[in-house]
Amino acid sequence: MPSSTPLIGPIMADIPGQEVTAEDRELLSHPLVGGVILFTRNYHDPAQLAALCKDILAIKSAPRLLLAVDHEGGRVQRFRVGFTRVPAMATLGRLYLEDAARARVEAQGWGATIGRELASYGIDLPFAPVLDVDTGMSQIIGDRAFSGDPEIVIELARAVAAGLRSQGIASTGKHFPGHGNVVADSHLELPIDRRPLQDLAALDLLPFKRLIEDGIESLMMAHVRYSAFDTTPASLSRKWIMTFLRRKLGFRGAVICDDLSMNGAAVVGGLEDRARLALSAGCDMLPVCNDRPGCAALLDALKDIKPRPSSSQRLRKLYRKEIAS
């Protein structure tokens, strides 16, 4: 990347309301802020969302802010009124058992719907599809997963990704290396998966491996400790990200940490400790959500950090593409 090309900052921030305030504008203008994640609280109706996204995207240029939202369908769909209600992905998994071809068609259609609707507001990423395998243990995953069969997860995730891609939208597979076999909710505490790596490889890792081979553009890490492989949570682990994901699996896309404000990341210390560890581990983008004072203090604490050219190269591939109508 030429030295004159502006770099994308590693922090993905949020805003508290339905319009951009002067305080929001100041924080989002910070050179370390490269993205914004939207939530249900940021949405009132389509006209308001269009104005909000336009204002956010006008704050920076070359590069502009990367705009994301958790929009998987089912329980995790931040915008509802005025948007198509997308079913939980487990419904597609059940359909697959009855009619695999129809399930693939429907999955691609839902991916296209998500991509088309989000792109029309200027949003880049839906943070989907979920690649976790549902073993029946994790309620926080549950019906967000396509299936308990990794081969069905692979087929349907590929179809959703194809639908997103048809609308110029990149995919974010989550939560690497697999969140489906733990009981604890990583929003509240650090889940621990004690299975040996070979068990993960035989089940949870299969969808990630196949989608990486397909060229998936980004992956989100899990705030889960896989104690047989590394005592550090995967989201903050250089062993998981650089040694296993990058070198062993050959992943070349962007690595997105799960929200650093979640308690699953708190075992390593405060926000600054978490952020520095995530960056050192190889994460390209660090969401910091629902904690405006903490995010502002973090940006000040990281004043010695500079955006990385390698991360910027990967993150640039996540901006939505213009698709001729």
Coordinates of C-alpha atoms in Angstrom, one line a residue:
M1 CA 0.0 0.0 0.0
P2 CA 1.5 3.4 -1.0
S3 CA 2.6 5.4 2.0
S4 CA 0.3 8.3 1.0
T5 CA -2.8 6.0 1.3
P6 CA -4.6 6.9 4.6
L7 CA -4.8 3.9 7.0
I8 CA -7.9 2.5 8.7
G9 CA -7.9 2.7 12.5
P10 CA -8.3 -0.5 14.5
I11 CA -11.1 0.7 16.8
M12 CA -14.8 0.1 15.9
A13 CA -16.9 2.5 18.1
D14 CA -20.6 3.0 18.6
I15 CA -22.9 5.9 19.3
P16 CA -25.7 6.1 21.9
G17 CA -28.5 7.7 20.0
Q18 CA -30.3 8.1 16.7
E19 CA -28.4 11.0 15.4
V20 CA -24.7 12.1 15.4
T21 CA -23.9 14.5 18.2
A22 CA -20.9 16.8 18.4
E23 CA -19.4 14.5 21.0
D24 CA -19.9 11.5 18.6
R25 CA -18.3 13.4 15.7
E26 CA -15.3 14.2 17.8
L27 CA -14.8 10.6 18.9
L28 CA -15.4 9.1 15.5
S29 CA -12.9 11.6 13.9
H30 CA -10.1 10.1 16.0
P31 CA -7.4 8.5 13.8
L32 CA -7.6 5.2 15.6
V33 CA -11.4 4.9 14.9
G34 CA -11.9 3.0 11.7
G35 CA -15.4 1.7 12.0
V36 CA -18.8 2.2 13.6
I37 CA -21.2 -0.6 14.8
L38 CA -25.0 0.2 15.0
F39 CA -27.5 -1.2 17.4
T40 CA -31.3 -1.3 17.8
R41 CA -31.1 1.9 19.9
N42 CA -29.8 3.7 16.8
Y43 CA -32.9 2.9 14.8
H44 CA -36.3 4.5 14.6
D45 CA -37.4 4.2 11.1
P46 CA -35.9 3.9 7.6
A47 CA -35.7 7.7 7.0
Q48 CA -33.9 8.3 10.3
L49 CA -31.5 5.4 9.6
A50 CA -30.7 6.8 6.1
A51 CA -29.9 10.2 7.6
L52 CA -27.8 8.7 10.4
C53 CA -25.7 6.5 8.1
K54 CA -25.2 9.5 5.7
D55 CA -23.9 11.6 8.6
I56 CA -21.6 8.9 9.9
L57 CA -20.1 8.2 6.5
A58 CA -19.5 11.9 5.9
I59 CA -17.3 12.2 9.0
K60 CA -14.2 10.8 7.3
S61 CA -13.1 10.2 3.8
A62 CA -10.3 8.3 2.1
P63 CA -10.9 6.0 3.9
R64 CA -14.4 6.6 5.3
L65 CA -15.6 4.8 8.4
L66 CA -16.5 1.1 8.0
L67 CA -20.2 0.7 9.0
A68 CA -21.4 -2.6 10.5
V69 CA -24.3 -4.1 12.3
D70 CA -25.2 -7.5 13.8
H71 CA -27.9 -8.6 11.4
E72 CA -28.0 -12.4 11.2
G73 CA -31.8 -12.9 11.4
G74 CA -33.8 -14.4 14.2
R75 CA -32.9 -13.0 17.6
V76 CA -30.0 -11.1 16.2
Q77 CA -31.6 -8.5 13.8
R78 CA -31.1 -5.0 15.0
F79 CA -33.5 -3.3 12.5
R80 CA -37.0 -4.7 12.2
V81 CA -39.7 -2.2 11.4
G82 CA -39.3 -1.4 7.7
F83 CA -37.0 -4.3 7.2
T84 CA -37.7 -7.9 6.0
R85 CA -37.9 -10.2 9.0
V86 CA -35.2 -12.7 8.5
P87 CA -35.7 -16.1 10.2
A88 CA -33.3 -17.7 12.6
M89 CA -30.7 -19.7 10.6
A90 CA -31.7 -22.9 12.4
T91 CA -34.9 -22.9 10.3
L92 CA -32.8 -23.3 7.2
G93 CA -31.0 -26.2 8.8
R94 CA -34.2 -28.0 9.5
L95 CA -35.4 -27.3 6.0
Y96 CA -32.2 -28.8 4.7
L97 CA -33.0 -32.2 6.2
E98 CA -36.3 -32.2 4.2
D99 CA -35.1 -30.5 0.9
A100 CA -31.4 -29.6 0.7
A101 CA -31.7 -27.8 -2.7
R102 CA -34.6 -25.6 -1.5
A103 CA -32.7 -24.8 1.7
R104 CA -29.6 -23.7 -0.3
V105 CA -31.8 -21.5 -2.5
E106 CA -33.6 -19.9 0.5
A107 CA -30.3 -19.3 2.3
Q108 CA -28.9 -17.5 -0.7
G109 CA -32.1 -15.5 -1.0
W110 CA -31.9 -14.4 2.7
G111 CA -28.3 -13.5 2.2
A112 CA -29.2 -11.3 -0.8
T113 CA -32.1 -9.7 1.2
I114 CA -29.8 -8.8 4.1
G115 CA -27.2 -7.5 1.7
R116 CA -29.6 -5.5 -0.4
E117 CA -31.4 -3.9 2.5
L118 CA -28.2 -3.0 4.4
A119 CA -26.4 -1.7 1.4
S120 CA -29.2 0.6 0.5
Y121 CA -28.4 2.6 3.7
G122 CA -24.7 2.5 3.1
I123 CA -23.9 -0.2 5.6
D124 CA -21.0 -2.4 4.8
L125 CA -21.1 -5.5 7.0
P126 CA -23.9 -7.6 8.7
F127 CA -21.4 -9.6 10.8
A128 CA -22.8 -12.9 9.4
P129 CA -23.0 -15.8 8.8
V130 CA -22.7 -17.7 12.0
L131 CA -20.3 -20.7 11.5
D132 CA -20.7 -22.1 14.9
V133 CA -22.0 -25.7 15.2
D134 CA -24.9 -26.1 17.5
T135 CA -24.2 -29.0 19.9
G136 CA -27.2 -28.1 22.1
M137 CA -24.9 -26.7 24.8
S138 CA -24.8 -23.0 24.1
Q139 CA -28.0 -21.0 24.6
I140 CA -26.3 -17.8 23.4
I141 CA -25.7 -19.6 20.0
G142 CA -28.6 -22.0 19.8
D143 CA -30.8 -21.3 16.8
R144 CA -28.4 -18.7 15.5
A145 CA -26.4 -21.7 14.2
F146 CA -27.6 -23.4 11.0
S147 CA -27.2 -26.9 12.4
G148 CA -25.4 -29.4 14.6
D149 CA -24.0 -31.0 11.5
P150 CA -20.9 -29.1 10.2
E151 CA -21.5 -30.2 6.6
I152 CA -25.0 -28.5 6.7
V153 CA -23.5 -25.4 8.3
I154 CA -20.9 -25.3 5.5
E155 CA -23.5 -25.6 2.7
L156 CA -25.9 -23.0 4.1
A157 CA -23.2 -20.6 5.2
R158 CA -21.8 -20.7 1.6
A159 CA -25.2 -19.9 0.2
V160 CA -25.8 -17.0 2.6
A161 CA -22.3 -15.7 1.7
A162 CA -23.1 -16.0 -2.0
G163 CA -26.3 -14.0 -1.4
L164 CA -24.4 -11.3 0.4
R165 CA -21.7 -11.2 -2.3
S166 CA -24.4 -10.8 -5.0
Q167 CA -25.3 -7.4 -3.4
G168 CA -21.6 -6.3 -3.0
I169 CA -21.5 -7.2 0.7
A170 CA -18.6 -9.1 2.4
S171 CA -19.2 -11.9 5.0
T172 CA -17.9 -12.2 8.5
G173 CA -17.9 -15.7 9.8
K174 CA -18.2 -16.1 13.5
H175 CA -17.1 -17.1 16.2
F176 CA -13.7 -18.6 15.4
P177 CA -12.8 -21.3 16.4
G178 CA -16.3 -22.3 17.5
H179 CA -18.6 -21.1 20.3
G180 CA -21.2 -23.8 20.1
N181 CA -19.8 -26.3 22.7
V182 CA -19.7 -24.1 25.8
V183 CA -22.5 -23.3 28.3
A184 CA -21.4 -19.9 29.5
D185 CA -22.4 -16.7 27.7
S186 CA -19.2 -14.8 26.8
H187 CA -21.1 -11.5 27.2
L188 CA -21.2 -12.3 31.0
E189 CA -18.2 -14.5 31.7
L190 CA -15.3 -16.4 30.0
P191 CA -16.5 -19.7 28.7
I192 CA -14.0 -22.6 28.8
D193 CA -13.9 -25.4 26.2
R194 CA -11.6 -28.2 27.5
R195 CA -11.8 -30.5 24.4
P196 CA -8.5 -31.4 22.7
L197 CA -7.7 -29.7 19.4
Q198 CA -8.5 -32.9 17.4
D199 CA -12.1 -32.8 18.7
L200 CA -12.4 -29.1 17.6
A201 CA -10.9 -29.9 14.3
A202 CA -13.3 -32.8 13.7
L203 CA -16.4 -30.6 14.3
D204 CA -16.2 -26.9 15.1
L205 CA -13.3 -25.9 12.8
L206 CA -14.7 -27.6 9.7
P207 CA -17.0 -24.7 8.6
F208 CA -14.2 -22.2 9.2
K209 CA -11.7 -24.2 7.2
R210 CA -14.1 -24.6 4.3
L211 CA -15.2 -21.0 4.2
I212 CA -11.5 -19.9 4.4
E213 CA -10.9 -22.1 1.4
D214 CA -13.8 -20.3 -0.3
G215 CA -12.1 -16.9 0.4
I216 CA -14.4 -15.5 3.1
E217 CA -13.5 -11.9 3.7
S218 CA -13.4 -11.7 7.5
L219 CA -13.8 -13.7 10.7
M220 CA -14.8 -12.7 14.2
M221 CA -13.0 -14.3 17.1
A222 CA -14.6 -16.0 20.1
H223 CA -14.1 -14.8 23.7
V224 CA -13.6 -18.5 24.7
R225 CA -10.7 -20.2 26.3
Y226 CA -9.8 -23.5 24.6
S227 CA -7.6 -24.7 27.5
A228 CA -6.1 -27.7 25.7
F229 CA -4.5 -25.3 23.1
D230 CA -4.0 -22.0 24.9
T231 CA -4.9 -20.4 28.2
T232 CA -5.5 -17.0 26.6
P233 CA -9.0 -16.5 25.1
A234 CA -9.0 -17.1 21.4
S235 CA -9.9 -13.5 20.6
L236 CA -6.7 -12.3 22.3
S237 CA -4.5 -15.2 21.4
R238 CA -1.5 -14.9 19.1
K239 CA -1.3 -18.7 19.1
W240 CA -4.8 -19.0 17.7
I241 CA -4.7 -16.0 15.3
M242 CA -1.2 -15.9 13.9
T243 CA 0.0 -19.5 14.4
F244 CA -3.3 -21.4 13.7
L245 CA -5.6 -19.2 11.7
R246 CA -3.0 -17.4 9.6
R247 CA -0.3 -20.0 9.2
K248 CA -2.0 -23.4 9.5
L249 CA -5.3 -22.5 7.9
G250 CA -3.9 -19.9 5.5
F251 CA -6.5 -17.2 6.3
R252 CA -5.8 -13.9 4.5
G253 CA -8.9 -11.9 5.4
A254 CA -9.6 -9.5 8.2
V255 CA -9.7 -10.7 11.8
I256 CA -12.3 -8.9 13.9
C257 CA -12.2 -9.3 17.7
D258 CA -15.5 -9.8 19.4
D259 CA -16.6 -6.8 21.5
L260 CA -13.8 -5.9 24.0
S261 CA -16.4 -4.6 26.5
M262 CA -17.7 -8.2 27.0
N263 CA -16.8 -9.9 30.2
G264 CA -15.4 -12.8 28.3
A265 CA -12.4 -10.5 27.5
A266 CA -12.1 -9.1 31.0
V267 CA -9.9 -11.9 32.4
V268 CA -6.8 -10.2 30.9
G269 CA -7.5 -6.8 32.6
G270 CA -9.0 -3.4 31.6
L271 CA -9.9 -2.2 28.2
E272 CA -6.4 -1.0 27.5
D273 CA -4.9 -4.4 28.4
R274 CA -7.5 -6.1 26.2
A275 CA -6.9 -3.8 23.2
R276 CA -3.1 -4.1 23.3
L277 CA -3.3 -7.9 23.7
A278 CA -5.8 -8.1 20.8
L279 CA -3.6 -6.0 18.5
S280 CA -0.5 -7.9 19.5
A281 CA -2.3 -11.2 18.8
G282 CA -3.1 -10.1 15.2
C283 CA -6.7 -8.7 15.3
D284 CA -7.3 -6.0 12.7
M285 CA -10.5 -4.4 14.1
L286 CA -11.5 -4.1 17.7
P287 CA -15.2 -3.3 18.5
V288 CA -15.7 -1.4 21.8
C289 CA -19.4 -1.2 22.5
N290 CA -21.8 0.2 25.1
D291 CA -19.1 2.1 27.0
R292 CA -18.5 5.6 25.7
P293 CA -16.3 6.7 28.6
G294 CA -14.2 3.6 28.3
C295 CA -13.9 3.9 24.6
A296 CA -12.8 7.6 24.9
A297 CA -10.3 6.7 27.6
L298 CA -9.0 3.8 25.5
L299 CA -8.3 6.1 22.5
D300 CA -6.3 8.4 24.7
A301 CA -4.4 5.4 26.3
L302 CA -3.5 4.1 22.8
K303 CA -1.9 7.3 21.6
D304 CA 1.3 5.4 20.9
I305 CA -0.5 3.0 18.5
K306 CA -0.5 3.7 14.7
P307 CA -2.9 2.0 12.3
R308 CA -1.2 -0.9 10.5
P309 CA -0.8 -1.0 6.7
S310 CA -1.4 -4.7 6.6
S311 CA -4.7 -4.4 8.6
S312 CA -5.8 -1.6 6.3
Q313 CA -5.3 -3.7 3.3
R314 CA -7.5 -6.4 4.7
L315 CA -10.1 -4.1 6.0
R316 CA -10.4 -2.2 2.7
K317 CA -11.9 -5.4 1.2
L318 CA -14.8 -5.2 3.6
Y319 CA -16.3 -2.0 2.2
R320 CA -19.4 -2.7 0.2
K321 CA -19.2 -2.8 -3.6
E322 CA -21.5 -0.7 -5.8
I323 CA -23.8 -3.1 -7.6
A324 CA -25.6 -1.9 -10.7
S325 CA -29.4 -2.1 -10.3

